[in-house]
CSV table of C-alpha atoms and ligand atoms in Angstrom, one decimal:
chain,number,residue,atom,x,y,z
A,62,MET,CA,171.4,106.7,116.0
A,63,THR,CA,173.2,107.8,118.8
A,64,THR,CA,177.2,106.6,119.5
A,65,SER,CA,178.9,107.1,122.5
A,66,GLN,CA,181.9,109.4,120.1
A,67,ASP,CA,179.0,111.7,119.7
A,68,ILE,CA,177.8,112.2,123.7
A,69,ILE,CA,181.7,111.8,125.8
A,70,ARG,CA,183.8,114.7,126.3
A,71,PRO,CA,186.3,114.8,123.0
A,72,ASP,CA,189.0,114.6,125.7
A,73,VAL,CA,187.8,111.7,127.4
A,74,LEU,CA,187.3,110.3,124.5
A,75,ALA,CA,191.2,110.2,124.3
A,76,MET,CA,192.0,109.3,127.3
A,77,THR,CA,193.2,105.6,128.6
A,78,SER,CA,191.9,104.7,131.5
A,79,TYR,CA,193.8,104.0,134.3
A,80,PRO,CA,196.1,101.0,134.3
A,81,VAL,CA,196.5,97.9,136.0
A,82,PRO,CA,198.2,95.4,135.3
A,83,ASP,CA,196.8,91.6,135.9
A,84,ALA,CA,199.1,89.9,138.8
A,85,THR,CA,197.6,87.1,139.4
A,86,GLY,CA,200.4,83.9,139.7
A,87,LEU,CA,203.0,87.9,140.2
A,88,ILE,CA,205.0,88.9,142.8
A,89,LYS,CA,203.2,92.6,143.4
A,90,LEU,CA,205.7,95.0,144.0
A,91,ASP,CA,204.2,97.9,141.5
A,92,ALA,CA,201.6,99.3,143.8
A,93,MET,CA,202.7,100.8,147.0
A,94,GLU,CA,201.1,97.7,148.9
A,95,ASN,CA,201.3,96.6,152.8
A,96,PRO,CA,202.3,92.9,152.2
A,97,PHE,CA,201.2,91.5,155.4
A,98,ASN,CA,197.6,90.4,156.4
A,99,LEU,CA,195.8,90.7,159.9
A,100,PRO,CA,197.2,88.6,162.7
A,101,GLY,CA,194.7,85.5,162.3
A,102,ASP,CA,193.1,86.2,165.8
A,103,LEU,CA,192.2,90.1,164.8
A,104,ALA,CA,191.1,88.7,161.6
A,105,LYS,CA,188.7,86.7,162.9
A,106,ALA,CA,187.0,89.3,165.6
A,107,LEU,CA,187.2,92.0,163.0
A,108,GLY,CA,185.0,89.2,160.9
A,109,GLU,CA,182.6,89.0,164.3
A,110,HIS,CA,183.2,92.7,164.1
A,111,LEU,CA,181.5,92.9,160.8
A,112,ALA,CA,178.8,90.6,161.6
A,113,GLY,CA,176.7,93.5,163.1
A,114,VAL,CA,176.7,95.4,161.3
A,115,ALA,CA,173.4,96.8,159.4
A,116,LEU,CA,173.7,96.5,156.1
A,117,ASN,CA,170.4,97.6,155.1
A,118,ARG,CA,170.6,100.9,156.4
A,119,TYR,CA,172.7,104.0,154.8
A,120,PRO,CA,176.3,105.3,156.0
A,121,ALA,CA,176.0,107.3,158.3
A,122,PRO,CA,177.0,110.8,156.2
A,123,ARG,CA,179.3,112.0,158.8
A,124,PRO,CA,180.1,109.5,161.3
A,125,ALA,CA,181.2,111.2,164.7
A,126,GLN,CA,182.9,108.6,166.3
A,127,LEU,CA,184.8,107.5,163.9
A,128,LEU,CA,185.6,111.2,163.3
A,129,ALA,CA,186.6,111.8,166.2
A,130,LYS,CA,188.8,108.3,167.0
A,131,ILE,CA,191.2,109.4,163.1
A,132,LYS,CA,191.4,112.7,165.2
A,133,ARG,CA,192.6,111.2,168.5
A,134,THR,CA,194.4,108.3,167.0
A,135,MET,CA,196.3,111.1,164.2
A,136,HIS,CA,197.0,113.5,166.4
A,137,VAL,CA,195.0,115.8,164.7
A,138,PRO,CA,194.8,118.9,165.8
A,139,ASP,CA,191.6,120.0,167.4
A,140,ALA,CA,191.2,123.5,165.9
A,141,CYS,CA,190.4,121.2,162.2
A,142,ASP,CA,187.5,119.4,161.4
A,143,VAL,CA,187.9,116.0,159.3
A,144,LEU,CA,186.5,115.3,156.2
A,145,LEU,CA,186.3,111.3,154.8
A,146,GLY,CA,187.4,110.4,150.8
A,147,ASN,CA,186.5,107.0,149.3
A,148,GLY,CA,190.0,106.7,149.1
A,149,SER,CA,192.1,110.8,149.1
A,150,ASP,CA,192.1,110.0,145.1
A,151,GLU,CA,188.1,111.4,145.8
A,152,LEU,CA,188.9,114.1,147.8
A,153,ILE,CA,191.2,115.1,144.6
A,154,SER,CA,188.8,114.7,143.1
A,155,MET,CA,186.0,116.8,145.9
A,156,MET,CA,188.4,119.8,145.9
A,157,SER,CA,189.2,119.6,142.4
A,158,VAL,CA,185.6,120.3,141.3
A,159,ALA,CA,184.6,122.7,144.8
A,160,CYS,CA,187.2,124.5,143.0
A,161,SER,CA,187.0,124.7,139.5
A,162,LYS,CA,185.9,128.2,138.3
A,163,PRO,CA,187.0,129.6,134.7
A,164,GLY,CA,189.9,129.6,134.6
A,165,ALA,CA,191.1,128.0,137.8
A,166,LYS,CA,194.8,126.5,138.5
A,167,VAL,CA,196.2,123.4,139.7
A,168,VAL,CA,200.3,123.7,140.4
A,169,ALA,CA,202.9,120.6,141.7
A,170,PRO,CA,205.7,119.6,141.1
A,171,VAL,CA,206.4,117.3,138.6
A,172,PRO,CA,207.0,113.8,138.1
A,173,GLY,CA,204.2,113.6,140.8
A,174,PHE,CA,200.9,111.9,141.7
A,175,VAL,CA,199.5,111.8,138.2
A,176,MET,CA,196.0,112.1,140.1
A,177,TYR,CA,196.4,115.7,140.4
A,178,GLU,CA,196.6,116.4,137.3
A,179,MET,CA,194.0,113.7,136.0
A,180,SER,CA,191.7,115.5,138.6
A,181,ALA,CA,192.1,118.9,137.6
A,182,LYS,CA,191.4,118.0,134.1
A,183,LEU,CA,188.8,116.4,135.1
A,184,ALA,CA,187.1,119.5,136.3
A,185,HIS,CA,187.6,121.7,133.9
A,186,LEU,CA,190.7,123.1,136.2
A,187,GLU,CA,194.3,123.8,134.2
A,188,PHE,CA,197.1,122.0,135.5
A,189,ILE,CA,201.6,123.7,135.3
A,190,GLY,CA,203.5,121.4,136.6
A,191,VAL,CA,206.7,122.9,138.1
A,192,PRO,CA,209.7,120.2,137.6
A,193,LEU,CA,211.7,119.3,140.3
A,194,LYS,CA,215.3,119.2,140.7
A,195,ALA,CA,217.6,117.1,138.4
A,196,ASP,CA,218.0,114.7,142.3
A,197,PHE,CA,214.1,115.1,143.2
A,198,THR,CA,214.5,117.7,145.7
A,199,LEU,CA,211.7,121.0,145.8
A,200,ASP,CA,213.1,123.3,143.6
A,201,ALA,CA,210.8,126.0,145.2
A,202,ASP,CA,212.4,129.2,143.3
A,203,ALA,CA,210.2,127.8,140.6
A,204,LEU,CA,207.1,127.2,142.3
A,205,VAL,CA,207.0,130.4,144.3
A,206,ALA,CA,207.8,131.5,140.5
A,207,ALA,CA,205.3,129.6,139.0
A,208,ILE,CA,202.6,130.2,141.9
A,209,ASP,CA,203.1,134.0,141.6
A,210,GLU,CA,202.3,133.8,137.5
A,211,HIS,CA,199.3,131.5,137.4
A,212,ALA,CA,198.0,132.2,141.2
A,213,PRO,CA,196.2,128.5,141.0
A,214,ALA,CA,193.5,128.2,143.2
A,215,LEU,CA,195.0,124.5,144.5
A,216,VAL,CA,199.3,123.6,145.6
A,217,TYR,CA,199.6,119.7,146.3
A,218,LEU,CA,202.8,119.0,147.7
A,219,ALA,CA,203.6,115.2,148.0
A,220,TYR,CA,204.9,114.4,151.5
A,221,PRO,CA,206.8,112.8,150.7
A,222,ASN,CA,206.4,111.8,146.8
A,223,ASN,CA,205.6,109.7,144.4
A,224,PRO,CA,206.9,108.5,142.5
A,225,THR,CA,210.4,109.5,143.7
A,226,GLY,CA,210.1,109.3,147.5
A,227,THR,CA,211.3,112.6,148.3
A,228,LEU,CA,210.3,114.7,151.2
A,229,TYR,CA,211.1,118.2,150.8
A,230,ASP,CA,212.7,120.2,152.9
A,231,ASP,CA,210.8,121.8,156.1
A,232,ALA,CA,212.1,125.7,154.1
A,233,GLY,CA,211.0,125.2,151.3
A,234,ILE,CA,207.2,124.0,152.0
A,235,GLU,CA,207.3,127.1,154.4
A,236,ARG,CA,207.9,129.6,150.9
A,237,VAL,CA,205.7,127.3,148.8
A,238,ILE,CA,203.1,128.2,152.0
A,239,ALA,CA,203.6,131.9,152.3
A,240,ALA,CA,203.4,132.4,148.6
A,241,SER,CA,199.8,130.9,148.0
A,242,LYS,CA,198.5,134.3,149.6
A,243,LYS,CA,195.4,132.9,146.9
A,244,SER,CA,196.0,129.9,146.9
A,245,LEU,CA,194.8,126.6,149.2
A,246,VAL,CA,198.3,124.4,149.8
A,247,VAL,CA,197.2,120.3,150.1
A,248,ILE,CA,200.0,118.3,151.8
A,249,ASP,CA,199.2,115.0,150.9
A,250,GLU,CA,200.4,112.6,153.4
A,251,ALA,CA,200.0,109.3,152.1
A,252,TYR,CA,202.8,107.6,153.3
A,253,GLN,CA,203.0,109.5,156.3
A,254,PRO,CA,203.5,105.5,157.9
A,255,PHE,CA,207.1,105.5,156.4
A,256,ALA,CA,208.5,108.9,157.1
A,257,GLU,CA,208.1,109.6,160.1
A,258,LYS,CA,207.7,113.1,159.6
A,259,SER,CA,204.5,115.0,159.6
A,260,TRP,CA,202.6,118.5,158.7
A,261,MET,CA,199.5,117.2,160.7
A,262,PRO,CA,200.3,119.4,163.8
A,263,ARG,CA,200.5,122.2,162.1
A,264,ALA,CA,197.4,121.8,160.0
A,265,ALA,CA,195.7,124.7,161.6
A,266,GLU,CA,198.6,127.1,162.0
A,267,PHE,CA,197.8,128.6,158.7
A,268,ASP,CA,195.2,129.9,156.5
A,269,ASN,CA,195.7,127.8,153.3
A,270,VAL,CA,196.8,124.4,154.6
A,271,VAL,CA,195.2,121.2,154.7
A,272,VAL,CA,196.8,117.9,155.6
A,273,MET,CA,195.3,114.9,153.7
A,274,ARG,CA,195.7,111.4,154.3
A,275,THR,CA,195.2,107.4,153.5
A,276,VAL,CA,194.8,104.7,155.2
A,277,SER,CA,195.7,102.5,151.5
A,278,LYS,CA,199.5,102.7,152.6
A,279,LEU,CA,199.4,101.5,156.5
A,280,GLY,CA,197.8,98.3,154.7
A,281,LEU,CA,194.4,98.9,154.2
A,282,ALA,CA,194.1,99.9,150.7
A,283,GLY,CA,191.1,97.6,149.9
A,284,ILE,CA,188.9,99.3,152.5
A,285,ARG,CA,189.1,103.2,150.0
A,286,LEU,CA,189.5,105.5,153.5
A,287,GLY,CA,190.7,109.0,152.9
A,288,TYR,CA,190.8,111.7,155.4
A,289,MET,CA,191.8,115.3,155.2
A,290,ALA,CA,192.1,118.1,158.0
A,291,GLY,CA,192.1,121.3,157.9
A,292,ARG,CA,190.8,124.5,159.3
A,293,PRO,CA,185.9,124.6,159.7
A,294,ALA,CA,186.1,127.1,156.9
A,295,TRP,CA,187.5,124.7,154.2
A,296,ILE,CA,186.2,121.2,155.3
A,297,THR,CA,182.6,123.0,155.8
A,298,GLN,CA,183.0,123.9,152.2
A,299,PHE,CA,184.7,121.0,150.1
A,300,ASP,CA,181.8,118.9,152.3
A,301,LYS,CA,179.4,120.1,150.2
A,302,VAL,CA,180.7,118.2,147.1
A,303,ARG,CA,181.6,114.7,148.5
A,304,PRO,CA,179.1,112.4,147.6
A,305,PRO,CA,176.0,111.4,149.2
A,306,TYR,CA,177.1,108.6,152.0
A,307,ASN,CA,180.5,108.2,150.0
A,308,ILE,CA,181.6,105.6,152.9
A,309,ASN,CA,180.0,102.5,153.1
A,310,VAL,CA,179.7,100.3,156.6
A,311,LEU,CA,182.3,98.3,155.5
A,312,THR,CA,184.6,100.3,155.0
A,313,GLN,CA,183.1,102.6,158.0
A,314,ALA,CA,183.1,99.7,161.0
A,315,THR,CA,186.6,98.3,159.6
A,316,ALA,CA,188.1,101.5,160.1
A,317,ASP,CA,186.2,101.6,163.6
A,318,PHE,CA,187.0,98.5,164.8
A,319,LEU,CA,190.7,98.7,163.5
A,320,LEU,CA,191.9,102.1,165.1
A,321,ASP,CA,192.2,100.1,168.0
A,322,HIS,CA,194.1,98.2,167.0
A,323,LEU,CA,196.2,100.6,165.3
A,324,ASP,CA,200.0,99.1,167.1
A,325,VAL,CA,199.6,96.2,164.9
A,326,LEU,CA,199.7,97.9,161.7
A,327,ASP,CA,202.3,100.7,163.3
A,328,ALA,CA,204.7,97.7,163.7
A,329,GLN,CA,203.8,96.3,160.2
A,330,ALA,CA,205.3,99.8,159.3
A,331,ALA,CA,208.5,99.9,161.3
A,332,GLU,CA,208.9,96.7,159.8
A,333,LEU,CA,208.8,97.8,156.2
A,334,ARG,CA,211.2,100.9,157.2
A,335,ALA,CA,213.4,98.2,158.0
A,336,GLN,CA,213.0,96.0,155.0
A,337,ARG,CA,212.8,99.5,152.6
A,338,THR,CA,216.5,100.4,154.3
A,339,LYS,CA,218.6,96.3,153.1
A,340,LEU,CA,216.3,96.9,150.0
A,341,ALA,CA,217.9,100.4,149.5
A,342,ARG,CA,222.1,98.9,150.1
A,343,ASP,CA,220.8,95.5,148.8
A,344,VAL,CA,219.7,97.5,144.9
A,345,ALA,CA,222.7,100.1,144.9
A,346,ALA,CA,225.1,97.8,145.8
A,347,LEU,CA,224.4,96.4,142.5
A,348,PRO,CA,226.5,97.4,139.3
A,349,GLY,CA,224.8,100.6,137.8
A,350,MET,CA,222.4,101.5,140.0
A,351,THR,CA,221.4,104.5,141.5
A,352,VAL,CA,219.1,104.8,145.1
A,353,PHE,CA,217.0,107.9,145.7
A,354,PRO,CA,216.4,108.6,149.0
A,355,SER,CA,213.0,107.1,150.0
A,356,ALA,CA,210.6,108.5,153.0
A,357,GLY,CA,207.4,106.0,151.4
A,358,ASN,CA,207.3,102.5,151.5
A,359,PHE,CA,209.1,101.9,147.7
A,360,LEU,CA,212.4,102.7,146.7
A,361,LEU,CA,213.0,104.6,143.1
A,362,VAL,CA,215.8,102.9,141.5
A,363,ARG,CA,217.6,105.0,137.8
A,364,VAL,CA,219.5,101.6,135.9
A,365,PRO,CA,221.1,101.1,132.9
A,366,ASP,CA,217.6,100.2,130.8
A,367,ALA,CA,214.2,100.6,133.0
A,368,ALA,CA,212.0,98.7,129.8
A,369,VAL,CA,215.1,96.0,130.4
A,370,ALA,CA,214.8,95.7,134.1
A,371,PHE,CA,211.1,95.6,133.9
A,372,GLU,CA,211.2,92.2,131.7
A,373,THR,CA,213.5,90.8,134.0
A,374,LEU,CA,212.0,91.2,137.0
A,375,LEU,CA,208.9,90.0,135.5
A,376,THR,CA,210.4,86.8,134.0
A,377,SER,CA,210.9,85.6,137.9
A,378,ARG,CA,207.4,86.6,138.3
A,379,VAL,CA,207.9,90.3,139.8
A,380,LEU,CA,206.2,93.2,139.0
A,381,VAL,CA,207.0,96.4,139.3
A,382,LYS,CA,206.6,99.8,138.4
A,383,ASN,CA,208.4,101.0,135.2
A,384,VAL,CA,208.1,104.9,135.8
A,385,GLY,CA,210.8,105.8,132.7
A,386,LYS,CA,208.1,107.1,130.0
A,387,MET,CA,206.7,109.3,133.2
A,388,HIS,CA,208.2,111.9,132.9
A,389,PRO,CA,211.7,113.4,131.7
A,390,LEU,CA,213.5,113.5,135.1
A,391,LEU,CA,212.6,110.0,135.6
A,392,ALA,CA,214.6,107.7,131.9
A,393,ASN,CA,215.7,104.6,132.8
A,394,CYS,CA,214.0,104.7,136.6
A,395,VAL,CA,211.5,101.9,137.9
A,396,ARG,CA,209.6,102.1,141.5
A,397,LEU,CA,210.4,99.3,143.4
A,398,THR,CA,207.5,98.5,146.0
A,399,VAL,CA,208.8,96.9,149.5
A,400,GLY,CA,207.6,93.9,150.3
A,401,THR,CA,208.5,90.9,153.1
A,402,ALA,CA,211.7,90.6,153.5
A,403,GLU,CA,211.5,87.5,150.8
A,404,GLU,CA,209.8,88.9,148.6
A,405,ASN,CA,212.5,91.3,148.3
A,406,ALA,CA,215.1,88.8,148.6
A,407,HIS,CA,213.7,87.1,145.7
A,408,MET,CA,213.4,90.5,144.1
A,409,ILE,CA,217.1,90.7,144.6
A,410,ALA,CA,218.3,87.5,143.0
A,411,ALA,CA,216.0,88.5,139.8
A,412,LEU,CA,217.9,91.9,139.3
A,413,LYS,CA,220.8,90.0,139.4
A,414,LYS,CA,220.1,88.7,136.0
A,415,LEU,CA,220.2,92.0,134.4
A,416,PRO,CA,222.4,92.1,131.9
A,417,THR,CA,225.7,93.9,132.7
A,418,PHE,CA,226.1,97.3,130.6
A,419,ASP,CA,229.6,97.8,130.0
B,93,PLP,C1,198.9,106.2,146.9
B,93,PLP,C2,198.4,108.1,147.0
B,93,PLP,C3,197.6,108.4,147.1
B,93,PLP,C4,196.1,107.6,147.3
B,93,PLP,O1,195.4,107.1,148.1
B,93,PLP,P1,194.3,106.2,147.9
B,93,PLP,O2,193.9,106.8,149.5
B,93,PLP,O3,194.6,104.0,148.2
B,93,PLP,O4,193.2,106.7,147.2
B,93,PLP,C5,196.8,109.5,147.6
B,93,PLP,N1,198.5,110.4,147.0
B,93,PLP,C6,199.4,109.6,147.0
B,93,PLP,C7,201.1,110.6,146.7
B,93,PLP,C8,199.1,107.9,147.0
B,93,PLP,O5,200.7,108.1,146.2
């Protein structure tokens, strides 16, 4: 008799699948989604646009018009090519697969985005996490030492970092790029709409840097579209391991349409940046809370007890992410996604119900 236990890789058998909690009936502030819908007239026009899409045809594997529009609207340097992924998660997976020579390694600061490690391990790459400093700034000395020691294939820098919100300093990143003589540095700008700083203008300046983005946090998490910009020498190689037709026709058509209306999404991001400032102030005013500076659409907050905070918020129907057990540096930290003014007010009211520890 054949059983999955006999066939599946032992490390896969030992894994637990990525937990996505059921958020029915809850105020969902756990996954950095944009809380706003498209305005009704724009949604209607999009619907009409999508009605014209040829669902019977395979999508274009490298849609020239959409790629050109992304380059233009996202200010990708002329010297760069662009590769599309089914979310930037798929781009991370493609890079892992393309680099997985025997003994190849991946280095990234920790705590960081979990998919760097997950994707590396699935592709049989060794993952080396280099702790951030206690205030979650980049430990450039430690990172450079790890790069010297391990000569990794890939070095990931999330700019800003998830779950800490930190925007690493330019000098530290420049040192990492200079130290990566045998590595590709992937700058992950998933939260670029909230950061107002970007390495995209410099994406072609170095022979060992690519810049990765996604439309997920901008308000289109549902369409699954990530993109990567870099010198053609990199993009050409990664494109070879791209699953054929990885971006479906509805996603392509939606992106093509909405990139002509970026002002709407940019205005939503600006509103969320303003809400972030207000939420940070309101949370910091509560007893026992430490709010870390964030350039994303979320706040990392150290609370007296992360498990109690999570449960108290849930009792008030607010779902956040308890990251307290993710890494020792994150002890008693929760990650709060910035929502609408009403959602944030509801979250603050719920946080006020926390027992005081004195
Ligand atoms: C959310 C996130 C991504 C993944 O984005 P998708 O395009 O939705 O796959 C990538 N990097 C970081 C740092 C993120 O937080």
